[in-house]
């Protein structure tokens, strides 16, 4: 790797410049505790972080040595090296520390130096415990001996992304120092924003150690861009220059958003109080600070830190102070466990370095820590409560419970507006109070406290502006040659007008900020332009937006962002139709042939049932066979007009007649309504039955020039391109439909519903077939991630809610209702059995029930009558008994009154008791 080669090069420089290092502890193979163990500390003494951590490290070493329960008999010795804010010098200083047989190195504070010397500690097996290097890439498996005793920027950038998502900003500009620390943090920010559906619009890189003029030039460049949300991730020693330059450029005013990572809180905490120059240049800035919970350990540490500072200067306390103090105790606990396990502190020569000893370089001064892997293991197994909170590592070697304070600078100080932790996300409750709480959606959905933004305003900034500085937005408008109700060229100031244009203007007027627009016509004026090409121009930033009757379809949404649809659309079929004239037999059309046949049979059936039920009791249903047949036929069909003259006398007959008359009433009413509809509404018929029949045929299909319909028919419905005929205007539509598919025209046209409605309002002899088979809408197109699309969507919804959208629609498109076409009337069908089978079933059941009761009653009388005859042998011969089917039929044919009189006679009666009758002797049994 390049960093490994750099480490080797710097190693050589260090050895040549430094010479041999004396004072090395002798190797020991015993298990006795050493009298002294050395640890190194590597940081920049005069830096913001260095001034905060130096007294903490010194105090921590003294506290460890004063603790009789920790490292008894062994003194912890501290060696510190100043990196002087230089990667080159820092690397040399680090190698010098390693040459002094230190068992662990605290630091460095620079992520760039940590990347380089991590290769050296990997070979020498010396744990490198950093209290400030926050580059997320240092946690990779490439650096097994690097232990981060502070929070990774991976979590800090997740907190920043949560803040951006909280205020619904979609794009930010990252301003960062172009080194390992800056690049690693901004990469993590991009990943975190992607999870929140946001992104980094531009990365503004600052050279390490950049001067004010270079910073100012970069800020002038980003100020020309659209986004007004800036995330500043730089070093604390030079970061204030960014805000000083931003203020001089007027970028700390209303409308701007500044979010600084924890470097700014380190600057604020370094002086013990907020300096006036810091607050003056950072009014309204949001910054983060690693969360350090209040504890008794922290309170007892502050007086000790004050005693180590100069008289009259109060010691600063920051999160870096706490992590540096805990880092010393972390090493002490690990060494104690390491020694308690029987391991000795010893070093051995590196064979790889010994092999090049003859080169003149004194490489033997760097030696390997024996059992360094076991010491590293003890470090990673740490579990104690320190000043910074719980010191314990996860499996990926990061501290548990990462959390940040969210600060807002305002006035002469700052205030905490909330917290972020990897458990609860954003919250107004301290993270340590939520670790043991069962979190739910209500807990997580908590707003931060109010923020005072730059410009001393409490209103949330929009987060973006038009970067045109007076330049009007170029709005592409299709130059249509047909259906001009939606978009047309005009001689007015805007040059265009129409339904779509008025909707756009009304939506723009509702925005809380002014938007200047310049409408540019797109097309040659000879035919309708390709709307896909218009959308492509927007994606290429040739147009800043496109308005008009633009359908929102899948292929277009991959290129641009659309607003909320302002009208519904979708493809539908238009087919030719012909009027069907009424004829002499139109009165038969209300019912199908099958229905007429069933009705005729049903009338005869019901008449027969009534005759059976009435024949024994009603003289109107008796007589000669010819008379009875005529009675049945007359009664059956006269009930259709309620003109039957025969009265029913039996209860069963009346019951059947009542049900049947109800059925007849329904049938008459349906026939009348259907016939009226057929005679008063002109029926339209078409050879095209629907989409499936159109696809399966080989007929030509028309489509509108420039519409997405062509691509849909070819790509989605797999219709051959040779079948498609481009049409430009309503008159072209009518001419092609009239000619037909075989005569140079088309069998049908597939177009969008709004166009079809206008076409049918002018040409009434055509009709739509089926339903709309795609669902879409018309919207306005903007470049991807344009915030104006979201604001206009809200404005369109407002137009819809307050009724203005309907008013604009009626103003431009009210005339398309001039030609009425009722699909229900055009598609009237004859009534079939399916419409009446329920009534017929009810009628049939009523007849069956009546017949069942009737014949049960007949059988009962017949049985009683037969038994009585058997008891009168002197009157009726046994051979004349009613035992045959013929005799049963004869019995049924008798009058009900005669049967009842016969049953009243006693068995031993006179000859007059015989059943015979002089009126109907032929019916008497022999």
PDB file of N, CA and C in Angstrom, residues 564-635:
ATOM      1  N   UNK A 564     -47.022  16.756  -8.412  1.00  0.00           N
ATOM      2  CA  UNK A 564     -48.304  16.081  -8.222  1.00  0.00           C
ATOM      3  C   UNK A 564     -49.149  16.232  -9.496  1.00  0.00           C
ATOM      4  N   UNK A 565     -49.808  15.172  -9.987  1.00  0.00           N
ATOM      5  CA  UNK A 565     -50.646  15.324 -11.194  1.00  0.00           C
ATOM      6  C   UNK A 565     -51.750  16.357 -10.977  1.00  0.00           C
ATOM      7  N   UNK A 566     -51.958  17.183 -11.986  1.00  0.00           N
ATOM      8  CA  UNK A 566     -53.011  18.188 -11.873  1.00  0.00           C
ATOM      9  C   UNK A 566     -54.273  17.778 -12.609  1.00  0.00           C
ATOM     10  N   UNK A 567     -54.218  16.677 -13.361  1.00  0.00           N
ATOM     11  CA  UNK A 567     -55.412  16.113 -13.976  1.00  0.00           C
ATOM     12  C   UNK A 567     -55.173  14.641 -14.247  1.00  0.00           C
ATOM     13  N   UNK A 568     -56.234  13.863 -14.252  1.00  0.00           N
ATOM     14  CA  UNK A 568     -56.118  12.430 -14.490  1.00  0.00           C
ATOM     15  C   UNK A 568     -56.079  12.144 -15.983  1.00  0.00           C
ATOM     16  N   UNK A 569     -55.408  11.053 -16.311  1.00  0.00           N
ATOM     17  CA  UNK A 569     -55.301  10.668 -17.703  1.00  0.00           C
ATOM     18  C   UNK A 569     -55.221   9.156 -17.788  1.00  0.00           C
ATOM     19  N   UNK A 570     -54.986   8.655 -19.006  1.00  0.00           N
ATOM     20  CA  UNK A 570     -54.901   7.225 -19.246  1.00  0.00           C
ATOM     21  C   UNK A 570     -55.335   6.916 -20.667  1.00  0.00           C
ATOM     22  N   UNK A 571     -54.887   5.801 -21.183  1.00  0.00           N
ATOM     23  CA  UNK A 571     -55.200   5.436 -22.562  1.00  0.00           C
ATOM     24  C   UNK A 571     -56.569   4.775 -22.662  1.00  0.00           C
ATOM     25  N   UNK A 572     -57.272   5.070 -23.753  1.00  0.00           N
ATOM     26  CA  UNK A 572     -58.586   4.487 -24.005  1.00  0.00           C
ATOM     27  C   UNK A 572     -58.754   4.326 -25.515  1.00  0.00           C
ATOM     28  N   UNK A 573     -59.626   3.422 -25.920  1.00  0.00           N
ATOM     29  CA  UNK A 573     -59.836   3.107 -27.331  1.00  0.00           C
ATOM     30  C   UNK A 573     -61.009   3.920 -27.885  1.00  0.00           C
ATOM     31  N   UNK A 574     -60.836   4.488 -29.064  1.00  0.00           N
ATOM     32  CA  UNK A 574     -61.903   5.157 -29.807  1.00  0.00           C
ATOM     33  C   UNK A 574     -62.116   4.367 -31.088  1.00  0.00           C
ATOM     34  N   UNK A 575     -63.342   3.994 -31.366  1.00  0.00           N
ATOM     35  CA  UNK A 575     -63.647   3.170 -32.533  1.00  0.00           C
ATOM     36  C   UNK A 575     -64.785   3.786 -33.331  1.00  0.00           C
ATOM     37  N   UNK A 576     -64.880   3.484 -34.624  1.00  0.00           N
ATOM     38  CA  UNK A 576     -66.016   3.981 -35.434  1.00  0.00           C
ATOM     39  C   UNK A 576     -67.305   3.281 -35.043  1.00  0.00           C
ATOM     40  N   UNK A 577     -68.410   3.932 -35.240  1.00  0.00           N
ATOM     41  CA  UNK A 577     -69.708   3.360 -34.884  1.00  0.00           C
ATOM     42  C   UNK A 577     -70.718   3.770 -35.937  1.00  0.00           C
ATOM     43  N   UNK A 578     -71.793   3.005 -36.074  1.00  0.00           N
ATOM     44  CA  UNK A 578     -72.851   3.326 -37.015  1.00  0.00           C
ATOM     45  C   UNK A 578     -74.195   3.252 -36.313  1.00  0.00           C
ATOM     46  N   UNK A 579     -75.114   4.095 -36.738  1.00  0.00           N
ATOM     47  CA  UNK A 579     -76.428   4.129 -36.119  1.00  0.00           C
ATOM     48  C   UNK A 579     -77.273   2.963 -36.633  1.00  0.00           C
ATOM     49  N   UNK A 580     -77.986   2.346 -35.751  1.00  0.00           N
ATOM     50  CA  UNK A 580     -78.886   1.256 -36.099  1.00  0.00           C
ATOM     51  C   UNK A 580     -80.315   1.781 -36.110  1.00  0.00           C
ATOM     52  N   UNK A 581     -80.958   1.743 -37.301  1.00  0.00           N
ATOM     53  CA  UNK A 581     -82.320   2.274 -37.422  1.00  0.00           C
ATOM     54  C   UNK A 581     -83.329   1.260 -36.861  1.00  0.00           C
ATOM     55  N   UNK A 582     -84.425   1.803 -36.320  1.00  0.00           N
ATOM     56  CA  UNK A 582     -85.507   0.947 -35.834  1.00  0.00           C
ATOM     57  C   UNK A 582     -86.215   0.299 -37.023  1.00  0.00           C
ATOM     58  N   UNK A 583     -86.744  -0.960 -36.841  1.00  0.00           N
ATOM     59  CA  UNK A 583     -87.452  -1.665 -37.916  1.00  0.00           C
ATOM     60  C   UNK A 583     -88.804  -2.144 -37.422  1.00  0.00           C
ATOM     61  N   UNK A 584     -89.493  -2.881 -38.323  1.00  0.00           N
ATOM     62  CA  UNK A 584     -90.856  -3.301 -37.999  1.00  0.00           C
ATOM     63  C   UNK A 584     -90.907  -4.305 -36.867  1.00  0.00           C
ATOM     64  N   UNK A 585     -89.831  -4.981 -36.619  1.00  0.00           N
ATOM     65  CA  UNK A 585     -89.811  -6.005 -35.578  1.00  0.00           C
ATOM     66  C   UNK A 585     -89.058  -5.533 -34.335  1.00  0.00           C
ATOM     67  N   UNK A 586     -88.970  -4.238 -34.155  1.00  0.00           N
ATOM     68  CA  UNK A 586     -88.248  -3.697 -32.998  1.00  0.00           C
ATOM     69  C   UNK A 586     -88.915  -4.058 -31.680  1.00  0.00           C
ATOM     70  N   UNK A 587     -90.250  -4.326 -31.736  1.00  0.00           N
ATOM     71  CA  UNK A 587     -90.952  -4.639 -30.486  1.00  0.00           C
ATOM     72  C   UNK A 587     -90.496  -5.975 -29.884  1.00  0.00           C
ATOM     73  N   UNK A 588     -89.824  -6.807 -30.693  1.00  0.00           N
ATOM     74  CA  UNK A 588     -89.337  -8.088 -30.169  1.00  0.00           C
ATOM     75  C   UNK A 588     -87.971  -7.968 -29.477  1.00  0.00           C
ATOM     76  N   UNK A 589     -87.288  -6.858 -29.655  1.00  0.00           N
ATOM     77  CA  UNK A 589     -85.921  -6.733 -29.151  1.00  0.00           C
ATOM     78  C   UNK A 589     -85.799  -6.652 -27.630  1.00  0.00           C
ATOM     79  N   UNK A 590     -86.820  -6.183 -26.913  1.00  0.00           N
ATOM     80  CA  UNK A 590     -86.619  -6.119 -25.459  1.00  0.00           C
ATOM     81  C   UNK A 590     -86.251  -7.447 -24.834  1.00  0.00           C
ATOM     82  N   UNK A 591     -86.742  -8.571 -25.415  1.00  0.00           N
ATOM     83  CA  UNK A 591     -86.422  -9.891 -24.871  1.00  0.00           C
ATOM     84  C   UNK A 591     -85.670 -10.701 -25.923  1.00  0.00           C
ATOM     85  N   UNK A 592     -84.826 -11.566 -25.452  1.00  0.00           N
ATOM     86  CA  UNK A 592     -84.136 -12.480 -26.350  1.00  0.00           C
ATOM     87  C   UNK A 592     -85.096 -13.569 -26.813  1.00  0.00           C
ATOM     88  N   UNK A 593     -84.711 -14.291 -27.883  1.00  0.00           N
ATOM     89  CA  UNK A 593     -85.544 -15.365 -28.406  1.00  0.00           C
ATOM     90  C   UNK A 593     -85.775 -16.434 -27.350  1.00  0.00           C
ATOM     91  N   UNK A 594     -84.745 -16.744 -26.615  1.00  0.00           N
ATOM     92  CA  UNK A 594     -84.869 -17.744 -25.541  1.00  0.00           C
ATOM     93  C   UNK A 594     -85.851 -17.272 -24.486  1.00  0.00           C
ATOM     94  N   UNK A 595     -85.791 -15.964 -24.192  1.00  0.00           N
ATOM     95  CA  UNK A 595     -86.695 -15.408 -23.187  1.00  0.00           C
ATOM     96  C   UNK A 595     -88.139 -15.499 -23.655  1.00  0.00           C
ATOM     97  N   UNK A 596     -88.386 -15.203 -24.955  1.00  0.00           N
ATOM     98  CA  UNK A 596     -89.752 -15.283 -25.470  1.00  0.00           C
ATOM     99  C   UNK A 596     -90.283 -16.723 -25.377  1.00  0.00           C
ATOM    100  N   UNK A 597     -89.432 -17.678 -25.711  1.00  0.00           N
ATOM    101  CA  UNK A 597     -89.868 -19.077 -25.662  1.00  0.00           C
ATOM    102  C   UNK A 597     -90.204 -19.509 -24.239  1.00  0.00           C
ATOM    103  N   UNK A 598     -89.353 -19.151 -23.296  1.00  0.00           N
ATOM    104  CA  UNK A 598     -89.583 -19.536 -21.908  1.00  0.00           C
ATOM    105  C   UNK A 598     -90.845 -18.870 -21.385  1.00  0.00           C
ATOM    106  N   UNK A 599     -91.062 -17.599 -21.767  1.00  0.00           N
ATOM    107  CA  UNK A 599     -92.267 -16.909 -21.313  1.00  0.00           C
ATOM    108  C   UNK A 599     -93.528 -17.615 -21.819  1.00  0.00           C
ATOM    109  N   UNK A 600     -93.526 -18.029 -23.132  1.00  0.00           N
ATOM    110  CA  UNK A 600     -94.686 -18.722 -23.666  1.00  0.00           C
ATOM    111  C   UNK A 600     -94.972 -20.014 -22.922  1.00  0.00           C
ATOM    112  N   UNK A 601     -93.937 -20.812 -22.678  1.00  0.00           N
ATOM    113  CA  UNK A 601     -94.115 -22.059 -21.945  1.00  0.00           C
ATOM    114  C   UNK A 601     -94.575 -21.798 -20.518  1.00  0.00           C
ATOM    115  N   UNK A 602     -94.034 -20.752 -19.915  1.00  0.00           N
ATOM    116  CA  UNK A 602     -94.400 -20.456 -18.530  1.00  0.00           C
ATOM    117  C   UNK A 602     -95.849 -20.029 -18.418  1.00  0.00           C
ATOM    118  N   UNK A 603     -96.356 -19.268 -19.392  1.00  0.00           N
ATOM    119  CA  UNK A 603     -97.759 -18.875 -19.372  1.00  0.00           C
ATOM    120  C   UNK A 603     -98.656 -20.112 -19.444  1.00  0.00           C
ATOM    121  N   UNK A 604     -98.346 -21.026 -20.357  1.00  0.00           N
ATOM    122  CA  UNK A 604     -99.150 -22.253 -20.482  1.00  0.00           C
ATOM    123  C   UNK A 604     -99.047 -23.106 -19.225  1.00  0.00           C
ATOM    124  N   UNK A 605     -97.845 -23.161 -18.644  1.00  0.00           N
ATOM    125  CA  UNK A 605     -97.653 -23.965 -17.440  1.00  0.00           C
ATOM    126  C   UNK A 605     -98.497 -23.435 -16.292  1.00  0.00           C
ATOM    127  N   UNK A 606     -98.451 -22.129 -16.075  1.00  0.00           N
ATOM    128  CA  UNK A 606     -99.223 -21.545 -14.973  1.00  0.00           C
ATOM    129  C   UNK A 606    -100.720 -21.706 -15.220  1.00  0.00           C
ATOM    130  N   UNK A 607    -101.161 -21.516 -16.497  1.00  0.00           N
ATOM    131  CA  UNK A 607    -102.574 -21.717 -16.802  1.00  0.00           C
ATOM    132  C   UNK A 607    -103.014 -23.138 -16.506  1.00  0.00           C
ATOM    133  N   UNK A 608    -102.183 -24.122 -16.834  1.00  0.00           N
ATOM    134  CA  UNK A 608    -102.498 -25.522 -16.559  1.00  0.00           C
ATOM    135  C   UNK A 608    -102.588 -25.783 -15.062  1.00  0.00           C
ATOM    136  N   UNK A 609    -101.621 -25.203 -14.307  1.00  0.00           N
ATOM    137  CA  UNK A 609    -101.624 -25.396 -12.853  1.00  0.00           C
ATOM    138  C   UNK A 609    -102.902 -24.830 -12.256  1.00  0.00           C
ATOM    139  N   UNK A 610    -103.299 -23.640 -12.686  1.00  0.00           N
ATOM    140  CA  UNK A 610    -104.520 -23.028 -12.149  1.00  0.00           C
ATOM    141  C   UNK A 610    -105.735 -23.878 -12.529  1.00  0.00           C
ATOM    142  N   UNK A 611    -105.744 -24.398 -13.784  1.00  0.00           N
ATOM    143  CA  UNK A 611    -106.871 -25.247 -14.200  1.00  0.00           C
ATOM    144  C   UNK A 611    -106.986 -26.495 -13.325  1.00  0.00           C
ATOM    145  N   UNK A 612    -105.834 -27.134 -13.008  1.00  0.00           N
ATOM    146  CA  UNK A 612    -105.841 -28.319 -12.151  1.00  0.00           C
ATOM    147  C   UNK A 612    -106.395 -27.982 -10.766  1.00  0.00           C
ATOM    148  N   UNK A 613    -105.966 -26.833 -10.242  1.00  0.00           N
ATOM    149  CA  UNK A 613    -106.370 -26.458  -8.893  1.00  0.00           C
ATOM    150  C   UNK A 613    -107.835 -26.026  -8.837  1.00  0.00           C
ATOM    151  N   UNK A 614    -108.377 -25.506  -9.938  1.00  0.00           N
ATOM    152  CA  UNK A 614    -109.735 -24.967  -9.946  1.00  0.00           C
ATOM    153  C   UNK A 614    -110.758 -25.935 -10.556  1.00  0.00           C
ATOM    154  N   UNK A 615    -110.317 -26.969 -11.235  1.00  0.00           N
ATOM    155  CA  UNK A 615    -111.212 -27.823 -12.008  1.00  0.00           C
ATOM    156  C   UNK A 615    -112.288 -28.484 -11.146  1.00  0.00           C
ATOM    157  N   UNK A 616    -112.038 -28.911  -9.980  1.00  0.00           N
ATOM    158  CA  UNK A 616    -112.983 -29.650  -9.135  1.00  0.00           C
ATOM    159  C   UNK A 616    -113.972 -28.731  -8.424  1.00  0.00           C
ATOM    160  N   UNK A 617    -113.586 -27.452  -8.279  1.00  0.00           N
ATOM    161  CA  UNK A 617    -114.426 -26.566  -7.467  1.00  0.00           C
ATOM    162  C   UNK A 617    -115.048 -25.425  -8.274  1.00  0.00           C
ATOM    163  N   UNK A 618    -114.498 -25.120  -9.431  1.00  0.00           N
ATOM    164  CA  UNK A 618    -114.910 -23.928 -10.173  1.00  0.00           C
ATOM    165  C   UNK A 618    -115.531 -24.364 -11.498  1.00  0.00           C
ATOM    166  N   UNK A 619    -116.803 -24.024 -11.686  1.00  0.00           N
ATOM    167  CA  UNK A 619    -117.506 -24.435 -12.896  1.00  0.00           C
ATOM    168  C   UNK A 619    -116.958 -23.760 -14.144  1.00  0.00           C
ATOM    169  N   UNK A 620    -116.272 -22.586 -13.949  1.00  0.00           N
ATOM    170  CA  UNK A 620    -115.709 -21.899 -15.113  1.00  0.00           C
ATOM    171  C   UNK A 620    -114.559 -22.671 -15.735  1.00  0.00           C
ATOM    172  N   UNK A 621    -114.016 -23.629 -14.999  1.00  0.00           N
ATOM    173  CA  UNK A 621    -112.896 -24.432 -15.496  1.00  0.00           C
ATOM    174  C   UNK A 621    -113.337 -25.868 -15.811  1.00  0.00           C
ATOM    175  N   UNK A 622    -114.671 -26.053 -16.075  1.00  0.00           N
ATOM    176  CA  UNK A 622    -115.201 -27.372 -16.431  1.00  0.00           C
ATOM    177  C   UNK A 622    -115.896 -27.293 -17.787  1.00  0.00           C
ATOM    178  N   UNK A 623    -116.223 -28.413 -18.304  1.00  0.00           N
ATOM    179  CA  UNK A 623    -116.874 -28.459 -19.605  1.00  0.00           C
ATOM    180  C   UNK A 623    -116.272 -29.559 -20.461  1.00  0.00           C
ATOM    181  N   UNK A 624    -116.556 -29.463 -21.755  1.00  0.00           N
ATOM    182  CA  UNK A 624    -116.001 -30.454 -22.666  1.00  0.00           C
ATOM    183  C   UNK A 624    -114.506 -30.262 -22.782  1.00  0.00           C
ATOM    184  N   UNK A 625    -113.755 -31.266 -23.203  1.00  0.00           N
ATOM    185  CA  UNK A 625    -112.299 -31.122 -23.364  1.00  0.00           C
ATOM    186  C   UNK A 625    -111.928 -29.920 -24.209  1.00  0.00           C
ATOM    187  N   UNK A 626    -112.655 -29.692 -25.308  1.00  0.00           N
ATOM    188  CA  UNK A 626    -112.303 -28.547 -26.159  1.00  0.00           C
ATOM    189  C   UNK A 626    -112.487 -27.241 -25.412  1.00  0.00           C
ATOM    190  N   UNK A 627    -113.581 -27.171 -24.648  1.00  0.00           N
ATOM    191  CA  UNK A 627    -113.822 -25.947 -23.875  1.00  0.00           C
ATOM    192  C   UNK A 627    -112.750 -25.738 -22.816  1.00  0.00           C
ATOM    193  N   UNK A 628    -112.301 -26.801 -22.175  1.00  0.00           N
ATOM    194  CA  UNK A 628    -111.300 -26.664 -21.112  1.00  0.00           C
ATOM    195  C   UNK A 628    -109.942 -26.267 -21.688  1.00  0.00           C
ATOM    196  N   UNK A 629    -109.593 -26.790 -22.869  1.00  0.00           N
ATOM    197  CA  UNK A 629    -108.325 -26.385 -23.501  1.00  0.00           C
ATOM    198  C   UNK A 629    -108.376 -24.897 -23.852  1.00  0.00           C
ATOM    199  N   UNK A 630    -109.454 -24.447 -24.398  1.00  0.00           N
ATOM    200  CA  UNK A 630    -109.595 -23.026 -24.718  1.00  0.00           C
ATOM    201  C   UNK A 630    -109.526 -22.171 -23.456  1.00  0.00           C
ATOM    202  N   UNK A 631    -110.141 -22.710 -22.369  1.00  0.00           N
ATOM    203  CA  UNK A 631    -110.113 -21.947 -21.110  1.00  0.00           C
ATOM    204  C   UNK A 631    -108.675 -21.789 -20.611  1.00  0.00           C
ATOM    205  N   UNK A 632    -107.902 -22.868 -20.669  1.00  0.00           N
ATOM    206  CA  UNK A 632    -106.508 -22.815 -20.206  1.00  0.00           C
ATOM    207  C   UNK A 632    -105.708 -21.813 -21.022  1.00  0.00           C
ATOM    208  N   UNK A 633    -105.836 -21.877 -22.358  1.00  0.00           N
ATOM    209  CA  UNK A 633    -105.059 -20.960 -23.209  1.00  0.00           C
ATOM    210  C   UNK A 633    -105.492 -19.511 -22.991  1.00  0.00           C
ATOM    211  N   UNK A 634    -106.788 -19.293 -22.969  1.00  0.00           N
ATOM    212  CA  UNK A 634    -107.253 -17.918 -22.756  1.00  0.00           C
ATOM    213  C   UNK A 634    -106.812 -17.377 -21.405  1.00  0.00           C
ATOM    214  N   UNK A 635    -107.007 -18.175 -20.368  1.00  0.00           N
ATOM    215  CA  UNK A 635    -106.618 -17.700 -19.033  1.00  0.00           C
ATOM    216  C   UNK A 635    -105.118 -17.430 -18.965  1.00  0.00           C
TER     217      UNK A 635
END
